[in-house]
CSV table of C-alpha atoms in Angstrom, one decimal:
chain,number,residue,atom,x,y,z
A,297,MET,CA,-55.4,78.2,-271.8
A,298,LYS,CA,-52.9,76.8,-274.3
A,299,LEU,CA,-55.9,75.5,-276.2
A,300,TYR,CA,-56.9,79.0,-277.0
A,301,LYS,CA,-53.4,80.2,-277.6
A,302,LYS,CA,-53.0,77.5,-280.2
A,303,TYR,CA,-56.2,78.6,-281.9
A,304,SER,CA,-55.3,82.2,-282.1
A,305,LEU,CA,-51.8,81.4,-283.5
A,306,PHE,CA,-53.5,79.3,-286.3
A,307,TYR,CA,-56.5,81.5,-287.0
A,308,ILE,CA,-56.1,81.1,-290.7
A,309,LEU,CA,-55.6,77.4,-290.7
A,310,PHE,CA,-58.7,77.0,-288.7
A,311,ILE,CA,-60.7,79.3,-291.1
A,312,MET,CA,-59.5,77.1,-293.9
A,313,LEU,CA,-60.7,74.0,-292.0
A,314,LEU,CA,-64.1,75.5,-291.4
A,315,THR,CA,-64.6,76.4,-295.0
A,316,ALA,CA,-63.5,73.0,-296.2
A,317,SER,CA,-67.0,71.7,-295.3
A,318,CYS,CA,-68.5,73.8,-298.0
A,319,SER,CA,-65.7,74.7,-300.5
A,320,ASN,CA,-62.8,73.0,-302.2
A,321,GLU,CA,-60.8,76.2,-302.3
A,322,LEU,CA,-58.5,75.2,-299.5
A,323,ASN,CA,-56.2,78.2,-300.2
A,324,LEU,CA,-58.9,80.7,-300.1
A,325,PHE,CA,-57.3,82.6,-297.1
A,326,PRO,CA,-53.5,82.8,-297.4
A,327,GLU,CA,-52.0,82.1,-294.0
A,328,GLU,CA,-49.5,84.9,-294.1
A,329,SER,CA,-51.9,87.7,-294.8
A,330,ILE,CA,-55.5,87.2,-293.5
A,331,ASP,CA,-56.8,88.5,-290.2
A,332,PRO,CA,-60.5,88.1,-289.2
A,333,SER,CA,-60.9,91.8,-289.6
A,334,GLN,CA,-60.1,91.4,-293.3
A,335,LEU,CA,-62.9,89.0,-294.0
A,336,THR,CA,-65.9,90.3,-295.9
A,337,ALA,CA,-69.6,89.5,-296.1
A,338,SER,CA,-68.9,87.1,-298.9
A,339,ASP,CA,-66.8,85.0,-296.5
A,340,LEU,CA,-69.6,84.8,-293.9
A,341,PRO,CA,-71.6,81.9,-295.4
A,342,GLN,CA,-68.5,79.7,-295.3
A,343,LEU,CA,-67.9,80.6,-291.7
A,344,ILE,CA,-71.4,79.8,-290.7
A,345,ASN,CA,-71.2,76.5,-292.5
A,346,GLY,CA,-68.1,75.9,-290.5
A,347,VAL,CA,-70.0,76.6,-287.3
A,348,TYR,CA,-72.5,74.0,-288.3
A,349,ASN,CA,-69.8,71.6,-289.2
A,350,LYS,CA,-67.8,71.9,-286.0
A,351,SER,CA,-70.9,71.8,-283.9
A,352,THR,CA,-72.2,68.7,-285.6
A,353,ILE,CA,-68.9,66.9,-284.8
A,354,GLY,CA,-68.6,68.2,-281.2
A,355,ILE,CA,-72.2,67.6,-280.3
A,356,GLY,CA,-72.9,64.6,-282.5
A,357,ASN,CA,-69.9,62.7,-280.9
A,358,ARG,CA,-71.5,63.2,-277.5
A,359,PHE,CA,-75.0,61.8,-278.4
A,360,ILE,CA,-74.8,58.6,-276.3
A,361,ASP,CA,-72.5,59.7,-273.4
A,362,PHE,CA,-75.3,60.1,-270.9
A,363,ASP,CA,-76.8,56.7,-271.9
A,364,LEU,CA,-73.5,55.1,-271.3
A,365,LEU,CA,-73.2,56.7,-267.9
A,366,ALA,CA,-76.7,55.6,-267.0
A,367,HIS,CA,-75.8,52.1,-267.9
A,368,HIS,CA,-78.3,51.9,-270.7
A,369,PHE,CA,-75.9,49.8,-272.8
A,370,GLU,CA,-73.4,47.1,-272.3
A,371,ALA,CA,-70.2,46.9,-274.3
A,372,THR,CA,-69.8,44.2,-277.0
A,373,PRO,CA,-66.4,42.4,-277.5
A,374,LEU,CA,-65.8,44.9,-280.4
A,375,PHE,CA,-65.7,47.9,-278.1
A,376,ALA,CA,-62.0,48.9,-277.6
A,377,GLY,CA,-62.6,51.5,-274.9
A,378,ASP,CA,-62.9,51.5,-271.2
A,379,ASP,CA,-66.6,50.5,-270.7
A,380,VAL,CA,-66.0,49.6,-267.0
A,381,ASN,CA,-65.1,53.2,-266.1
A,382,TYR,CA,-68.0,54.5,-268.1
A,383,ILE,CA,-70.4,52.2,-266.3
A,384,ARG,CA,-68.9,53.1,-262.9
A,385,ASN,CA,-68.9,56.8,-263.8
A,386,ARG,CA,-65.2,56.8,-263.2
A,387,LEU,CA,-63.7,58.1,-266.4
A,388,ASN,CA,-60.2,59.4,-265.8
A,389,PRO,CA,-58.9,62.9,-266.8
A,390,THR,CA,-57.3,61.7,-270.0
A,391,GLN,CA,-60.5,60.1,-271.3
A,392,THR,CA,-62.4,63.3,-271.5
A,393,GLU,CA,-59.9,65.4,-273.5
A,394,SER,CA,-61.6,64.9,-276.9
A,395,TRP,CA,-64.9,65.9,-275.4
A,396,TRP,CA,-63.5,69.1,-274.2
A,397,ILE,CA,-61.5,70.0,-277.3
A,398,GLU,CA,-64.3,69.3,-279.8
A,399,LEU,CA,-66.8,71.4,-277.9
A,400,TYR,CA,-64.3,74.3,-277.6
A,401,GLU,CA,-63.6,74.0,-281.3
A,402,ALA,CA,-67.3,74.6,-281.9
A,403,ILE,CA,-67.2,77.6,-279.5
A,404,PHE,CA,-64.1,78.9,-281.3
A,405,SER,CA,-65.8,78.8,-284.7
A,406,ALA,CA,-68.9,80.5,-283.3
A,407,ASN,CA,-66.7,83.3,-281.7
A,408,LEU,CA,-64.9,83.7,-285.0
A,409,ALA,CA,-68.1,84.2,-286.9
A,410,LEU,CA,-69.4,86.7,-284.3
A,411,GLU,CA,-66.1,88.6,-284.5
A,412,VAL,CA,-66.4,88.9,-288.3
A,413,ILE,CA,-70.1,89.9,-288.0
A,414,ASP,CA,-69.1,92.7,-285.6
A,415,ASN,CA,-66.7,94.0,-288.2
A,416,LEU,CA,-69.3,94.1,-291.0
A,417,GLU,CA,-71.9,96.6,-292.0
A,418,GLY,CA,-75.3,95.3,-292.8
A,419,ASP,CA,-78.0,93.0,-291.6
A,420,PHE,CA,-76.6,89.6,-290.5
A,421,LYS,CA,-79.1,88.8,-287.8
A,422,THR,CA,-79.7,85.2,-288.9
A,423,GLU,CA,-76.0,84.5,-288.9
A,424,GLU,CA,-75.5,86.1,-285.5
A,425,ALA,CA,-78.4,84.1,-284.0
A,426,THR,CA,-76.9,80.9,-285.4
A,427,ALA,CA,-73.5,81.6,-283.9
A,428,LEU,CA,-75.0,82.5,-280.5
A,429,TYR,CA,-77.2,79.4,-280.5
A,430,PHE,CA,-74.3,77.0,-281.2
A,431,ARG,CA,-72.1,78.7,-278.6
A,432,ALA,CA,-74.8,78.3,-276.1
A,433,LEU,CA,-75.5,74.6,-277.1
A,434,SER,CA,-71.8,73.8,-276.8
A,435,TYR,CA,-71.6,75.3,-273.3
A,436,TYR,CA,-74.8,73.3,-272.4
A,437,TYR,CA,-72.9,70.2,-273.2
A,438,LEU,CA,-69.9,71.4,-271.3
A,439,VAL,CA,-71.7,72.5,-268.1
A,440,THR,CA,-73.8,69.3,-267.9
A,441,ARG,CA,-70.6,67.3,-268.0
A,442,PHE,CA,-68.0,69.3,-266.3
A,443,GLY,CA,-69.8,71.9,-264.2
A,444,GLY,CA,-68.4,75.5,-264.4
A,445,VAL,CA,-66.0,75.9,-267.3
A,446,PRO,CA,-63.9,78.7,-268.9
A,447,LEU,CA,-66.3,81.2,-270.5
A,448,ILE,CA,-64.8,82.5,-273.8
A,449,SER,CA,-66.9,85.3,-275.2
A,450,LYS,CA,-64.2,86.3,-277.6
A,451,ASN,CA,-61.2,84.2,-278.8
A,452,THR,CA,-58.1,85.1,-276.9
A,453,THR,CA,-54.5,84.2,-276.3
A,454,GLU,CA,-55.0,84.6,-272.6
A,455,ILE,CA,-55.5,81.9,-270.0
A,456,VAL,CA,-59.1,81.9,-268.9
A,457,GLN,CA,-60.0,80.4,-265.6
A,458,ARG,CA,-63.2,78.3,-264.9
A,459,GLY,CA,-66.4,80.1,-264.3
A,460,THR,CA,-68.9,78.8,-261.7
A,461,ILE,CA,-71.7,76.5,-262.6
A,462,ASP,CA,-74.2,79.4,-262.1
A,463,SER,CA,-72.1,81.8,-264.3
A,464,THR,CA,-71.9,79.2,-267.0
A,465,TRP,CA,-75.7,78.7,-267.0
A,466,ASP,CA,-76.1,82.5,-267.0
A,467,PHE,CA,-73.8,82.7,-270.1
A,468,ILE,CA,-75.9,80.2,-271.9
A,469,ILE,CA,-79.1,82.0,-271.1
A,470,SER,CA,-77.7,85.3,-272.2
A,471,ASP,CA,-76.6,83.9,-275.5
A,472,LEU,CA,-80.0,82.4,-276.2
A,473,THR,CA,-82.0,85.4,-275.1
A,474,ASN,CA,-79.8,87.6,-277.3
A,475,ALA,CA,-80.2,85.2,-280.2
A,476,LEU,CA,-84.0,84.9,-280.0
A,477,PRO,CA,-85.1,88.3,-281.4
A,478,LEU,CA,-82.5,87.9,-284.2
A,479,ALA,CA,-83.6,84.5,-285.5
A,480,ASP,CA,-86.0,83.6,-288.3
A,481,ASP,CA,-89.2,81.7,-287.8
A,482,PHE,CA,-88.9,77.9,-288.4
A,483,SER,CA,-88.6,76.9,-292.1
A,484,ASN,CA,-86.3,73.8,-292.0
A,485,GLN,CA,-85.3,71.5,-289.2
A,486,ASN,CA,-81.6,71.8,-290.2
A,487,PHE,CA,-81.4,75.6,-289.6
A,488,VAL,CA,-81.5,77.5,-286.4
A,489,SER,CA,-84.8,79.1,-285.9
A,490,LYS,CA,-86.8,81.0,-283.2
A,491,GLU,CA,-88.4,77.7,-282.2
A,492,ALA,CA,-85.0,75.9,-282.0
A,493,ILE,CA,-83.8,78.7,-279.6
A,494,GLN,CA,-87.0,78.5,-277.5
A,495,ALA,CA,-86.7,74.7,-277.3
A,496,LEU,CA,-83.1,75.0,-276.0
A,497,LEU,CA,-84.1,77.7,-273.6
A,498,ALA,CA,-86.9,75.5,-272.3
A,499,ARG,CA,-84.3,72.8,-271.6
A,500,VAL,CA,-81.9,75.2,-269.9
A,501,TYR,CA,-84.7,76.7,-267.7
A,502,ILE,CA,-85.9,73.3,-266.6
A,503,ALA,CA,-82.4,72.3,-265.8
A,504,THR,CA,-81.8,75.4,-263.7
A,505,GLY,CA,-85.1,75.2,-261.8
A,506,ASN,CA,-86.8,78.2,-263.5
A,507,HIS,CA,-90.1,76.4,-264.1
A,508,SER,CA,-92.1,79.4,-265.1
A,509,GLU,CA,-89.8,80.4,-268.0
A,510,ALA,CA,-89.4,76.7,-269.0
A,511,LEU,CA,-93.2,76.5,-269.3
A,512,ILE,CA,-93.4,79.6,-271.4
A,513,MET,CA,-90.7,78.5,-273.8
A,514,ALA,CA,-92.0,74.9,-274.2
A,515,GLU,CA,-95.6,76.1,-274.8
A,516,ASN,CA,-94.4,78.7,-277.3
A,517,VAL,CA,-92.9,75.9,-279.4
A,518,ILE,CA,-95.9,73.6,-279.0
A,519,SER,CA,-98.3,76.4,-280.2
A,520,SER,CA,-95.9,77.7,-282.9
A,521,SER,CA,-97.8,78.4,-286.1
A,522,SER,CA,-94.6,78.7,-288.2
A,523,GLY,CA,-93.4,75.3,-287.4
A,524,GLN,CA,-96.8,73.5,-287.3
A,525,PHE,CA,-95.1,70.9,-285.1
A,526,SER,CA,-96.8,67.8,-283.9
A,527,LEU,CA,-96.0,64.6,-282.0
A,528,ALA,CA,-95.2,61.9,-284.5
A,529,THR,CA,-97.7,59.1,-284.8
A,530,ASP,CA,-95.0,56.9,-286.4
A,531,PHE,CA,-92.2,57.0,-283.8
A,532,ALA,CA,-89.6,55.5,-286.1
A,533,SER,CA,-90.1,58.4,-288.6
A,534,ILE,CA,-88.5,60.8,-286.1
A,535,PHE,CA,-85.1,59.2,-286.8
A,536,SER,CA,-85.3,59.5,-290.5
A,537,ILE,CA,-83.3,61.3,-293.2
A,538,ASN,CA,-86.6,62.7,-294.5
A,539,GLY,CA,-87.6,64.5,-291.3
A,540,ASN,CA,-91.1,65.0,-289.9
A,541,LYS,CA,-93.2,67.4,-288.0
A,542,GLU,CA,-91.9,66.3,-284.6
A,543,VAL,CA,-88.3,67.5,-285.1
A,544,ILE,CA,-87.7,71.1,-284.1
A,545,PHE,CA,-84.0,71.2,-284.9
A,546,SER,CA,-81.4,68.7,-286.0
A,547,LEU,CA,-77.9,68.7,-287.3
A,548,GLY,CA,-77.9,67.6,-290.9
A,549,ASN,CA,-74.9,65.3,-290.6
A,550,THR,CA,-73.6,65.4,-294.2
A,551,PRO,CA,-70.7,63.0,-295.2
A,552,VAL,CA,-68.3,65.8,-294.3
A,553,GLU,CA,-69.1,65.6,-290.6
A,554,LEU,CA,-69.3,61.8,-290.4
A,555,VAL,CA,-71.3,61.4,-287.1
A,556,ARG,CA,-71.9,57.8,-287.7
A,557,GLN,CA,-74.5,56.7,-285.1
A,558,TYR,CA,-75.2,53.4,-286.9
A,559,VAL,CA,-71.6,52.2,-286.4
A,560,VAL,CA,-72.1,52.2,-282.6
A,561,PHE,CA,-75.2,50.0,-282.6
A,562,ASN,CA,-75.5,48.1,-285.9
A,563,PRO,CA,-73.9,44.6,-286.3
A,564,ASN,CA,-71.6,44.0,-289.3
A,565,ASP,CA,-74.3,41.9,-291.1
A,566,HIS,CA,-77.0,44.6,-290.7
A,567,PRO,CA,-78.1,46.2,-294.0
A,568,ILE,CA,-76.7,49.4,-292.7
A,569,SER,CA,-73.5,47.7,-291.6
A,570,GLY,CA,-71.7,48.9,-288.4
A,571,SER,CA,-69.2,47.6,-285.9
A,572,GLN,CA,-71.6,47.1,-283.0
A,573,GLN,CA,-69.8,48.4,-279.9
A,574,PHE,CA,-72.8,48.6,-277.6
A,575,ALA,CA,-76.1,46.7,-277.1
A,576,PRO,CA,-79.0,47.2,-274.8
A,577,THR,CA,-78.5,45.7,-271.4
A,578,ASP,CA,-80.8,42.8,-270.6
A,579,ILE,CA,-82.8,44.9,-268.1
A,580,ILE,CA,-83.4,47.6,-270.7
A,581,PHE,CA,-84.3,45.1,-273.4
A,582,ASN,CA,-86.7,43.1,-271.3
A,583,GLN,CA,-88.2,45.7,-269.0
A,584,LEU,CA,-88.0,49.3,-270.3
A,585,PHE,CA,-90.9,49.1,-272.8
A,586,SER,CA,-94.2,47.4,-272.6
A,587,ASP,CA,-95.5,45.5,-275.6
A,588,GLN,CA,-98.1,48.2,-276.1
A,589,ASP,CA,-95.5,51.0,-276.3
A,590,LEU,CA,-95.2,52.1,-279.9
A,591,ARG,CA,-91.6,53.2,-279.2
A,592,LYS,CA,-90.4,49.7,-278.4
A,593,ASN,CA,-89.6,48.3,-281.8
A,594,ALA,CA,-88.2,51.6,-283.1
A,595,SER,CA,-85.9,51.8,-280.1
A,596,ILE,CA,-84.8,48.3,-279.6
A,597,THR,CA,-85.1,45.1,-281.6
A,598,THR,CA,-83.6,41.7,-282.3
A,599,PHE,CA,-81.5,41.3,-285.5
A,600,ASN,CA,-80.1,37.8,-286.3
A,601,SER,CA,-80.5,36.8,-282.7
A,602,GLN,CA,-78.7,39.9,-281.4
A,603,ASN,CA,-80.4,42.5,-279.3
A,604,ILE,CA,-79.7,45.9,-280.8
A,605,VAL,CA,-80.5,49.6,-280.5
A,606,ASN,CA,-82.7,50.3,-283.5
A,607,LYS,CA,-83.1,54.1,-283.6
A,608,TYR,CA,-80.2,54.7,-286.0
A,609,SER,CA,-80.6,52.0,-288.6
A,610,GLU,CA,-82.1,53.8,-291.6
A,611,SER,CA,-79.1,55.5,-293.1
A,612,ARG,CA,-75.4,56.2,-292.8
A,613,ASN,CA,-76.0,59.9,-292.6
A,614,MET,CA,-79.0,60.3,-290.3
A,615,PRO,CA,-79.5,63.8,-288.8
A,616,VAL,CA,-78.4,64.3,-285.2
A,617,VAL,CA,-81.7,65.3,-283.5
A,618,VAL,CA,-81.2,68.1,-281.0
A,619,SER,CA,-84.7,69.2,-280.1
A,620,ARG,CA,-88.2,67.6,-280.7
A,621,MET,CA,-91.7,68.0,-279.6
A,622,ALA,CA,-91.8,65.2,-277.1
A,623,GLU,CA,-89.3,67.1,-275.0
A,624,MET,CA,-91.4,70.2,-275.1
A,625,TYR,CA,-94.5,68.2,-273.9
A,626,LEU,CA,-92.5,66.7,-271.0
A,627,ILE,CA,-90.8,70.0,-270.1
A,628,SER,CA,-94.2,71.6,-270.0
A,629,ALA,CA,-95.6,68.8,-267.8
A,630,GLU,CA,-92.6,69.0,-265.4
A,631,ALA,CA,-92.7,72.8,-265.3
A,632,GLN,CA,-96.5,72.8,-264.4
A,633,GLY,CA,-96.1,70.1,-261.8
A,634,PHE,CA,-98.7,67.9,-260.3
A,635,PRO,CA,-101.6,67.9,-261.0
A,636,SER,CA,-101.7,70.5,-263.9
A,637,GLY,CA,-98.9,68.8,-265.8
A,638,MET,CA,-100.7,65.5,-266.0
A,639,ALA,CA,-102.5,66.6,-269.2
A,640,ARG,CA,-99.3,67.1,-271.2
A,641,LEU,CA,-97.7,63.9,-269.8
A,642,ASN,CA,-100.8,61.8,-270.8
A,643,GLN,CA,-101.0,63.4,-274.2
A,644,LEU,CA,-97.6,62.1,-275.0
A,645,ARG,CA,-98.3,58.7,-273.5
A,646,ASN,CA,-101.5,58.3,-275.4
A,647,ILE,CA,-99.9,59.0,-278.8
A,648,ARG,CA,-97.2,56.4,-277.9
A,649,GLY,CA,-99.8,53.8,-277.4
A,650,LEU,CA,-100.0,53.9,-273.6
A,651,ALA,CA,-103.0,54.6,-271.3
A,652,SER,CA,-103.1,57.7,-269.2
A,653,HIS,CA,-101.7,57.7,-265.7
A,654,THR,CA,-104.5,57.3,-263.2
A,655,THR,CA,-102.7,56.4,-259.9
A,656,ILE,CA,-100.3,59.4,-259.4
A,657,THR,CA,-101.3,61.3,-256.2
A,658,ASP,CA,-98.5,63.7,-255.4
A,659,GLN,CA,-95.6,65.7,-256.8
A,660,GLU,CA,-93.0,63.1,-256.0
A,661,GLY,CA,-94.9,60.4,-257.8
A,662,PHE,CA,-95.4,62.8,-260.7
A,663,ILE,CA,-91.6,63.5,-261.1
A,664,ASP,CA,-90.9,59.8,-261.0
A,665,ALA,CA,-93.5,59.4,-263.8
A,666,ILE,CA,-91.8,62.2,-265.8
A,667,LEU,CA,-88.4,60.5,-265.4
A,668,ASP,CA,-89.8,57.1,-266.4
A,669,GLU,CA,-91.3,58.7,-269.5
A,670,ARG,CA,-88.2,60.5,-270.4
A,671,GLN,CA,-86.1,57.3,-270.1
A,672,LYS,CA,-88.4,55.6,-272.6
A,673,GLU,CA,-88.9,58.5,-274.9
A,674,PHE,CA,-85.2,59.5,-275.2
A,675,TYR,CA,-83.5,56.1,-274.9
A,676,ALA,CA,-80.2,56.2,-276.8
A,677,GLU,CA,-80.5,60.0,-277.3
A,678,GLY,CA,-78.3,61.1,-274.4
A,679,PHE,CA,-80.7,62.5,-271.8
A,680,TYR,CA,-81.3,60.2,-269.0
A,681,TRP,CA,-78.2,60.4,-266.8
A,682,TYR,CA,-78.4,64.2,-266.6
A,683,ASP,CA,-82.2,64.0,-266.1
A,684,LEU,CA,-81.4,62.1,-262.9
A,685,VAL,CA,-78.6,64.5,-261.9
A,686,ARG,CA,-80.7,67.6,-262.3
A,687,THR,CA,-83.6,66.1,-260.3
A,688,ASN,CA,-81.3,64.8,-257.6
A,689,LYS,CA,-82.3,61.2,-258.4
A,690,ALA,CA,-79.0,59.8,-259.7
A,691,LEU,CA,-77.9,58.3,-256.4
A,692,GLU,CA,-81.3,56.8,-255.9
A,693,ARG,CA,-81.8,55.3,-259.3
A,694,LEU,CA,-78.4,54.4,-260.5
A,695,GLU,CA,-76.5,51.5,-258.8
A,696,ASN,CA,-73.2,52.7,-260.4
A,697,VAL,CA,-73.5,56.2,-258.7
A,698,THR,CA,-72.7,56.1,-255.0
A,699,GLU,CA,-71.4,59.6,-254.3
A,700,GLN,CA,-71.9,63.2,-255.3
A,701,ASN,CA,-68.4,63.4,-256.9
A,702,GLN,CA,-69.5,61.1,-259.7
A,703,LEU,CA,-72.1,63.7,-260.9
A,704,LEU,CA,-69.4,65.6,-262.8
A,705,LEU,CA,-66.8,64.3,-265.1
A,706,PRO,CA,-63.1,65.0,-264.8
A,707,ILE,CA,-61.5,68.1,-266.4
A,708,PRO,CA,-59.0,66.9,-269.0
A,709,GLN,CA,-55.6,66.5,-267.4
A,710,ARG,CA,-54.0,68.4,-270.3
A,711,GLU,CA,-56.0,71.5,-269.4
A,712,ILE,CA,-55.1,71.3,-265.8
A,713,ASP,CA,-51.4,70.9,-266.7
A,714,LEU,CA,-51.4,73.8,-269.0
A,715,THR,CA,-53.5,76.3,-267.1
A,716,GLY,CA,-53.6,75.3,-263.5
A,717,ILE,CA,-57.4,75.3,-263.3
A,718,LYS,CA,-58.9,73.2,-260.5
A,719,GLN,CA,-59.9,69.6,-261.1
A,720,ASN,CA,-63.4,68.5,-260.1
A,721,PRO,CA,-63.6,66.8,-256.7
A,722,GLY,CA,-62.9,63.1,-256.6
A,723,TYR,CA,-60.4,62.9,-259.5
């Protein structure tokens, strides 16, 4: 791919960009003389910070994509993009280019760190686990959007063709299982830990239908003694700059990365002023949450007579939450199935102010209840559309999805033009 050729030709420039997030020494690596094999252990912290930086940008910028595709929002007059194609799940191949590039930039930075680690003597297990985790997380975002994608295990100047969907999932699982024994126990939600890796593995396993492994990973996190995690009794505190016991892993989102969630949802006259591009649809605002649901006011509210999304209104630099305990409870419930999984589902409902389910009688009704709970729990966090895709419920539940071809987004036209890889059907 030309994308990767460009990266390899400008290795040094990219290294400088990565280190810019944690150093003002922009000329640290002279372009005419540095090769990755020449980097030392003293350079590794800057490279790892660069991995965090690029991943925060690539992943943080995708945090509402699936809510848009699920028609959780409606565009305000301030939105300058193509909301009609979003809502119809008909983005064109030029509209997904930034998605593709930003995620492959994160993969490139992870590969670069791994290459440097391979050339060093010593114990760099934590750094290796971090790079593997972020490479896997970036590929998770790619495969859930585009299907099978080029699998780059080492940065290269060669054109790399698309892998299959199965091979992409296998690549992700391999990276995470390799990272798990290398990682440290949880100490801080902004650093990759064993629990963060287990949480992502639980998500991957449930997506690929491996319920037994999904259950093991989810329950490992729930019972973790190092994290001492718990479901938050104050739902709004989850989306806080101060953190809480529910968050397993989040991207710190310093002013360098500038993932500005508040801009998308907050009106200009809000205390944390934004340029409100999206608002909850009337159906979401009026019907998603009951009055007893403790998530309601923390998720949606009315501000100066405007209905707004309220999860990202505390600060201009709120963390980008990647994994939290509620997901582990719902994955555990789904993996156990009916009736065993009812206990975990009802534990979550109860702490959110809702009564236990008492009328579910079979597996189909149970999956519907799981999806309903996930929609409420993760509203505006970028889960629901793919939840429906992976459970084969998208055509049933979404009026804007009428055919299978809409379940994958188009490969960017630039990539097709440069490499000849095959476009997804329907575009």
